Coordinates of C-alpha atoms in Angstrom, one line a residue:
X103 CA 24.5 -9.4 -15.2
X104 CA 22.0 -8.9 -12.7
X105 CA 21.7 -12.5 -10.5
X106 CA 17.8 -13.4 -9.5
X107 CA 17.6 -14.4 -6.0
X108 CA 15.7 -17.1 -5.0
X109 CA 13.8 -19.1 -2.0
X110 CA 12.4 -21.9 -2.1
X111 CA 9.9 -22.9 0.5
X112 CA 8.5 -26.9 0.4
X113 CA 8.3 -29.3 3.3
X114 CA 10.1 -31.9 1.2
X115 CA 13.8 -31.3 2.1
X116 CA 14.7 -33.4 -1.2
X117 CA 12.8 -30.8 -2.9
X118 CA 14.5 -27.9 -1.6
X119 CA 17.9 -29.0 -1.8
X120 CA 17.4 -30.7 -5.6
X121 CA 15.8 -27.6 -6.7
X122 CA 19.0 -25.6 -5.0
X123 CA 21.7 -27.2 -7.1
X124 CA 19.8 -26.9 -10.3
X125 CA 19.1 -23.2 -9.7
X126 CA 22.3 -22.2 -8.6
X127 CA 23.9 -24.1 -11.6
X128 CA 23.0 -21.0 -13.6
X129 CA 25.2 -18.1 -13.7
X130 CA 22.0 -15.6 -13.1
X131 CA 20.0 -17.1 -10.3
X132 CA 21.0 -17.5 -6.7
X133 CA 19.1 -19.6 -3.7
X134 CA 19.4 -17.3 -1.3
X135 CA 17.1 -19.6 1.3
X136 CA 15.1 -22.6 1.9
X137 CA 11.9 -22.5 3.8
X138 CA 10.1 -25.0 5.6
X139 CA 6.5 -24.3 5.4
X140 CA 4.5 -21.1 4.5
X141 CA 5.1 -19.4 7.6
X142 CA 9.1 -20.0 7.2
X143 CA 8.8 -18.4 3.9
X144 CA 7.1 -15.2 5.1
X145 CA 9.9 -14.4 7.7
X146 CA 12.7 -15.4 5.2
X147 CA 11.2 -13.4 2.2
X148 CA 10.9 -10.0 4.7
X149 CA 14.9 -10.9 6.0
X150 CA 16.1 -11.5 2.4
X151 CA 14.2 -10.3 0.2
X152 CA 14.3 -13.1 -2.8
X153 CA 13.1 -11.6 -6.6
X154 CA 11.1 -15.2 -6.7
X155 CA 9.8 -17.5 -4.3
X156 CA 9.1 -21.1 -5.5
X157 CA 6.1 -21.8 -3.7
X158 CA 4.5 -25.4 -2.6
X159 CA 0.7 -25.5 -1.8
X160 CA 0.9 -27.9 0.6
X161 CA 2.5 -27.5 3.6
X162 CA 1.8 -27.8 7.8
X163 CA 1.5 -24.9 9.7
X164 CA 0.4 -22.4 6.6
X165 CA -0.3 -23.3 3.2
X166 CA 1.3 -22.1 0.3
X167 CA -2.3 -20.8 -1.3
X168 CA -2.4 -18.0 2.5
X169 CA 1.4 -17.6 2.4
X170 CA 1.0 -16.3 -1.5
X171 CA -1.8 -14.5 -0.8
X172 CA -0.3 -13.0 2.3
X173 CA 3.3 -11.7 0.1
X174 CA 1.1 -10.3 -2.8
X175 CA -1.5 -8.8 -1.3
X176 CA 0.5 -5.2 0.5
X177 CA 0.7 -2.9 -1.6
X178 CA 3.9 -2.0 -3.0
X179 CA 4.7 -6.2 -2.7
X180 CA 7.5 -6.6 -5.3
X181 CA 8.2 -10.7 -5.1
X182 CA 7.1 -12.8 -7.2
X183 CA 5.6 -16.4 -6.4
X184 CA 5.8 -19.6 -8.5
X185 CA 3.4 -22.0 -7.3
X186 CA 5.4 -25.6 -7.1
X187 CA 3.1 -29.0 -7.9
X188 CA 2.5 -32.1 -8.7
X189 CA 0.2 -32.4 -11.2
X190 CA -1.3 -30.3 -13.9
X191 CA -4.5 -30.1 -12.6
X192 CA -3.9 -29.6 -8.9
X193 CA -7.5 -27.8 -7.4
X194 CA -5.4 -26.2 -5.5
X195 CA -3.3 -23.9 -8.6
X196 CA -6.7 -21.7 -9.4
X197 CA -6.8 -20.3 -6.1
X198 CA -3.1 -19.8 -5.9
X199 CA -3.0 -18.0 -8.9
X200 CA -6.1 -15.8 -7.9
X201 CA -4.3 -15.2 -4.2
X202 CA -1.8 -13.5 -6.6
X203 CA 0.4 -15.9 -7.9
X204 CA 2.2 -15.4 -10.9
X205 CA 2.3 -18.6 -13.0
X206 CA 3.1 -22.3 -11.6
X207 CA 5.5 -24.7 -12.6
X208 CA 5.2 -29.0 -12.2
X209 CA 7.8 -30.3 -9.9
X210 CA 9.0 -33.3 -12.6
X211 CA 10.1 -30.0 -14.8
X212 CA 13.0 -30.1 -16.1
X213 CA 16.4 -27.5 -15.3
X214 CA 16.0 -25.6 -18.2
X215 CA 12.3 -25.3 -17.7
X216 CA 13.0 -24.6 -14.0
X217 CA 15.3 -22.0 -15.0
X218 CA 13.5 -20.5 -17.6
X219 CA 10.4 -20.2 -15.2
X220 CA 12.0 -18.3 -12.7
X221 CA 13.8 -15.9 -15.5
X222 CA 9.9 -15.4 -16.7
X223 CA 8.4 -15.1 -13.6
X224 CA 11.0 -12.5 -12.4
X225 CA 10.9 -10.4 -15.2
X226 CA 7.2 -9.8 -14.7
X227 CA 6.2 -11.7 -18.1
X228 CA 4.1 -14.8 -15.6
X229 CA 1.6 -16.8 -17.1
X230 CA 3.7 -20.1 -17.2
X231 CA 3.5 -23.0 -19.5
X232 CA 0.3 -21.3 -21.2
X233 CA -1.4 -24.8 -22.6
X234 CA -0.9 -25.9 -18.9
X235 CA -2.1 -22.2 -17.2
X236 CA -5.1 -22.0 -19.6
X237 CA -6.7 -25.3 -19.2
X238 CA -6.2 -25.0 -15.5
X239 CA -8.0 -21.7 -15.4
X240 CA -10.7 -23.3 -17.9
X241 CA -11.4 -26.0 -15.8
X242 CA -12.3 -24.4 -12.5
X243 CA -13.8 -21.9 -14.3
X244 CA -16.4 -24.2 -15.6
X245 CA -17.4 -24.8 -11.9
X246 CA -17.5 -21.8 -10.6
X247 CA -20.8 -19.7 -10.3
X248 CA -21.7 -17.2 -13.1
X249 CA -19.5 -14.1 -13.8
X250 CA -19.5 -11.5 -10.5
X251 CA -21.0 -8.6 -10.8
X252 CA -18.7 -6.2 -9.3
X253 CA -15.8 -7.9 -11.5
X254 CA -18.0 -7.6 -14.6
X255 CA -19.0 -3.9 -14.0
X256 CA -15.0 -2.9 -14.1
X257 CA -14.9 -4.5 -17.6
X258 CA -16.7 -2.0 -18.7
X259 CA -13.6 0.6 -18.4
X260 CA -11.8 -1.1 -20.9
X261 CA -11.8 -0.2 -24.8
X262 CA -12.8 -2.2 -27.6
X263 CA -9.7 -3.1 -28.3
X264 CA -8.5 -4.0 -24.4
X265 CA -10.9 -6.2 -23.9
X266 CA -9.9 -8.0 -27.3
X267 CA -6.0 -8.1 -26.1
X268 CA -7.4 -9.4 -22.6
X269 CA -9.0 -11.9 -24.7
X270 CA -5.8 -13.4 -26.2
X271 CA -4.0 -12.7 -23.0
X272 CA -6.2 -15.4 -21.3
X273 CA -5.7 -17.6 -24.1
X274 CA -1.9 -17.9 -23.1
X275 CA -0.6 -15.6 -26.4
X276 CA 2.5 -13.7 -26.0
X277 CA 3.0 -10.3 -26.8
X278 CA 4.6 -11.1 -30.3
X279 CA 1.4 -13.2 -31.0
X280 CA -1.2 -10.9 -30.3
X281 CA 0.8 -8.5 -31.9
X282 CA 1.1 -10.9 -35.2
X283 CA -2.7 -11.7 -34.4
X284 CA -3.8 -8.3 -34.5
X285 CA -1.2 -6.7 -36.9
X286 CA -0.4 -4.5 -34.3
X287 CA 3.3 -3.5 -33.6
X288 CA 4.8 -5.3 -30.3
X289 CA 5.2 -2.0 -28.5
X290 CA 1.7 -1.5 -29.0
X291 CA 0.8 -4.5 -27.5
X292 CA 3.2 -4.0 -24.4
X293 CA 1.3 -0.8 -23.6
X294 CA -2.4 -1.6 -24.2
X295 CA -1.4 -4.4 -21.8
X296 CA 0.3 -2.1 -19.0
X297 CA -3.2 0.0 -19.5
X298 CA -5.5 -3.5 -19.2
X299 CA -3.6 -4.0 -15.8
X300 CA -3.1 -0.6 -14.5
X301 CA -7.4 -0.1 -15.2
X302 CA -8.1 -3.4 -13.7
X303 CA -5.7 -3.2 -10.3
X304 CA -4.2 -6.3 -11.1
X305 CA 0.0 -7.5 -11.2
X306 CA 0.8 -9.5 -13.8
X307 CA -0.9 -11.4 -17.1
X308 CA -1.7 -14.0 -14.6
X309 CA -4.2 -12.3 -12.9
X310 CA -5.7 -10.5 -16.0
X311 CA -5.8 -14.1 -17.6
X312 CA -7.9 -15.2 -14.5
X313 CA -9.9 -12.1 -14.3
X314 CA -11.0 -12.7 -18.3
X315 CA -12.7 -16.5 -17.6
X316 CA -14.5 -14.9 -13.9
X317 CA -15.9 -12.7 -16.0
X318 CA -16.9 -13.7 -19.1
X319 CA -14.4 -12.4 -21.2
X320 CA -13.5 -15.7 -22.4
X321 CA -15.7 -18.6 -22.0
X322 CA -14.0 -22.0 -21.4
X323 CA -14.1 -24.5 -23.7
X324 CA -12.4 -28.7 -24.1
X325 CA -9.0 -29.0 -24.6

């Protein structure tokens, strides 16, 4: 079995240390360090190199927004960062998530849902809690300015049927449900997804959910 190692970087020592016993009470993840604030987590994650870092967005010296933004932006950057908050709305999550983040998590969750994000997270699936994800991403959406031009233009290199699977990506379907949605076998879905990210630069489902509402693709609307 292949263990998921983990560091978790929040100011709150209570934090660190409750999230520590839940995670390493599974038999597949591993704390492998706590960090202090953004700038502790950088050093750790380039000494250890941790699969997922659990991420706070406030925090003195550097935030966790520049510290995610900083780990995900070199090429080649393999970790994965789970933005850790308070509430479900926090105006701070959007531009975590567009710094590169790959899903968040609430820090009342529970240790199954803590576990089961980290497993999600790691395995490159992101897009976390997708009623939560999608209404965050609607809402600041709303507020932005109009769909960028440079981001609209690279729509364009998508097919018909890309820019429909984007669609439902940003609408927090899994594979399986697009794949139900669009009578489309799974596998199919899988790789018109690795082709929606690979044409558009971008990591994970996360981003391509976050690129669809900056663009257009999908237009907010009340949850």
């Amino acid at each position: 079995m292949t263990t998921i190692r983990v560091l978790i970087a929040d100011d709150q020592m209570m934090v660190r240390q409750g999230f520590t016993v839940l995670l390493n009470a599974e038999p597949d993840i591993e704390v492998i360090g706590q960090a202090v604030d953004g700038l502790d987590a950088l050093a750790q994650v380039d000494q250890l190199a941790p699969d997922v870092v659990l991420m706070d967005v406030r925090m003195p010296r550097l935030g966790g927004i520049e510290a995610t933004r900083r780990l995900t932006g070199p090429a080649g950057a393999t970790v994965k960062v789970l933005v850790l908050t308070t509430f479900d709305l926090d105006e701070y999550v959007y531009e975590a998530l567009r710094a590169g983040a790959s899903g968040f998590l609430l820090k009342d969750a529970s240790a199954d849902e803590l576990a089961r994000a980290v497993r999600v997270v790691a395995a490159g699936d992101a897009l976390l809690a997708p009623n939560l994800t999608k209404r965050l991403i609607a809402e600041f959406s709303r507020v932005t300015s109009s769909p960028r031009a440079p981001l609209k233009e690279r729509v364009g290199d998508l097919t018909e049927r890309e820019t429909e699977v984007l669609s439902l990506i940003a609408q927090g379907l899994t594979n399986g449900e697009i794949a139900e949605r669009l009578v489309l076998a799974e596998q199919t879905v899988k790789s018109h997804v690795g082709r929606i990210l690979g044409k558009l630069g971008l990591r994970d489902r996360t981003q391509a959910a976050v690129f669809a509402y900056e663009t257009g693709v999908v237009r907010p609307t009340g949850y």
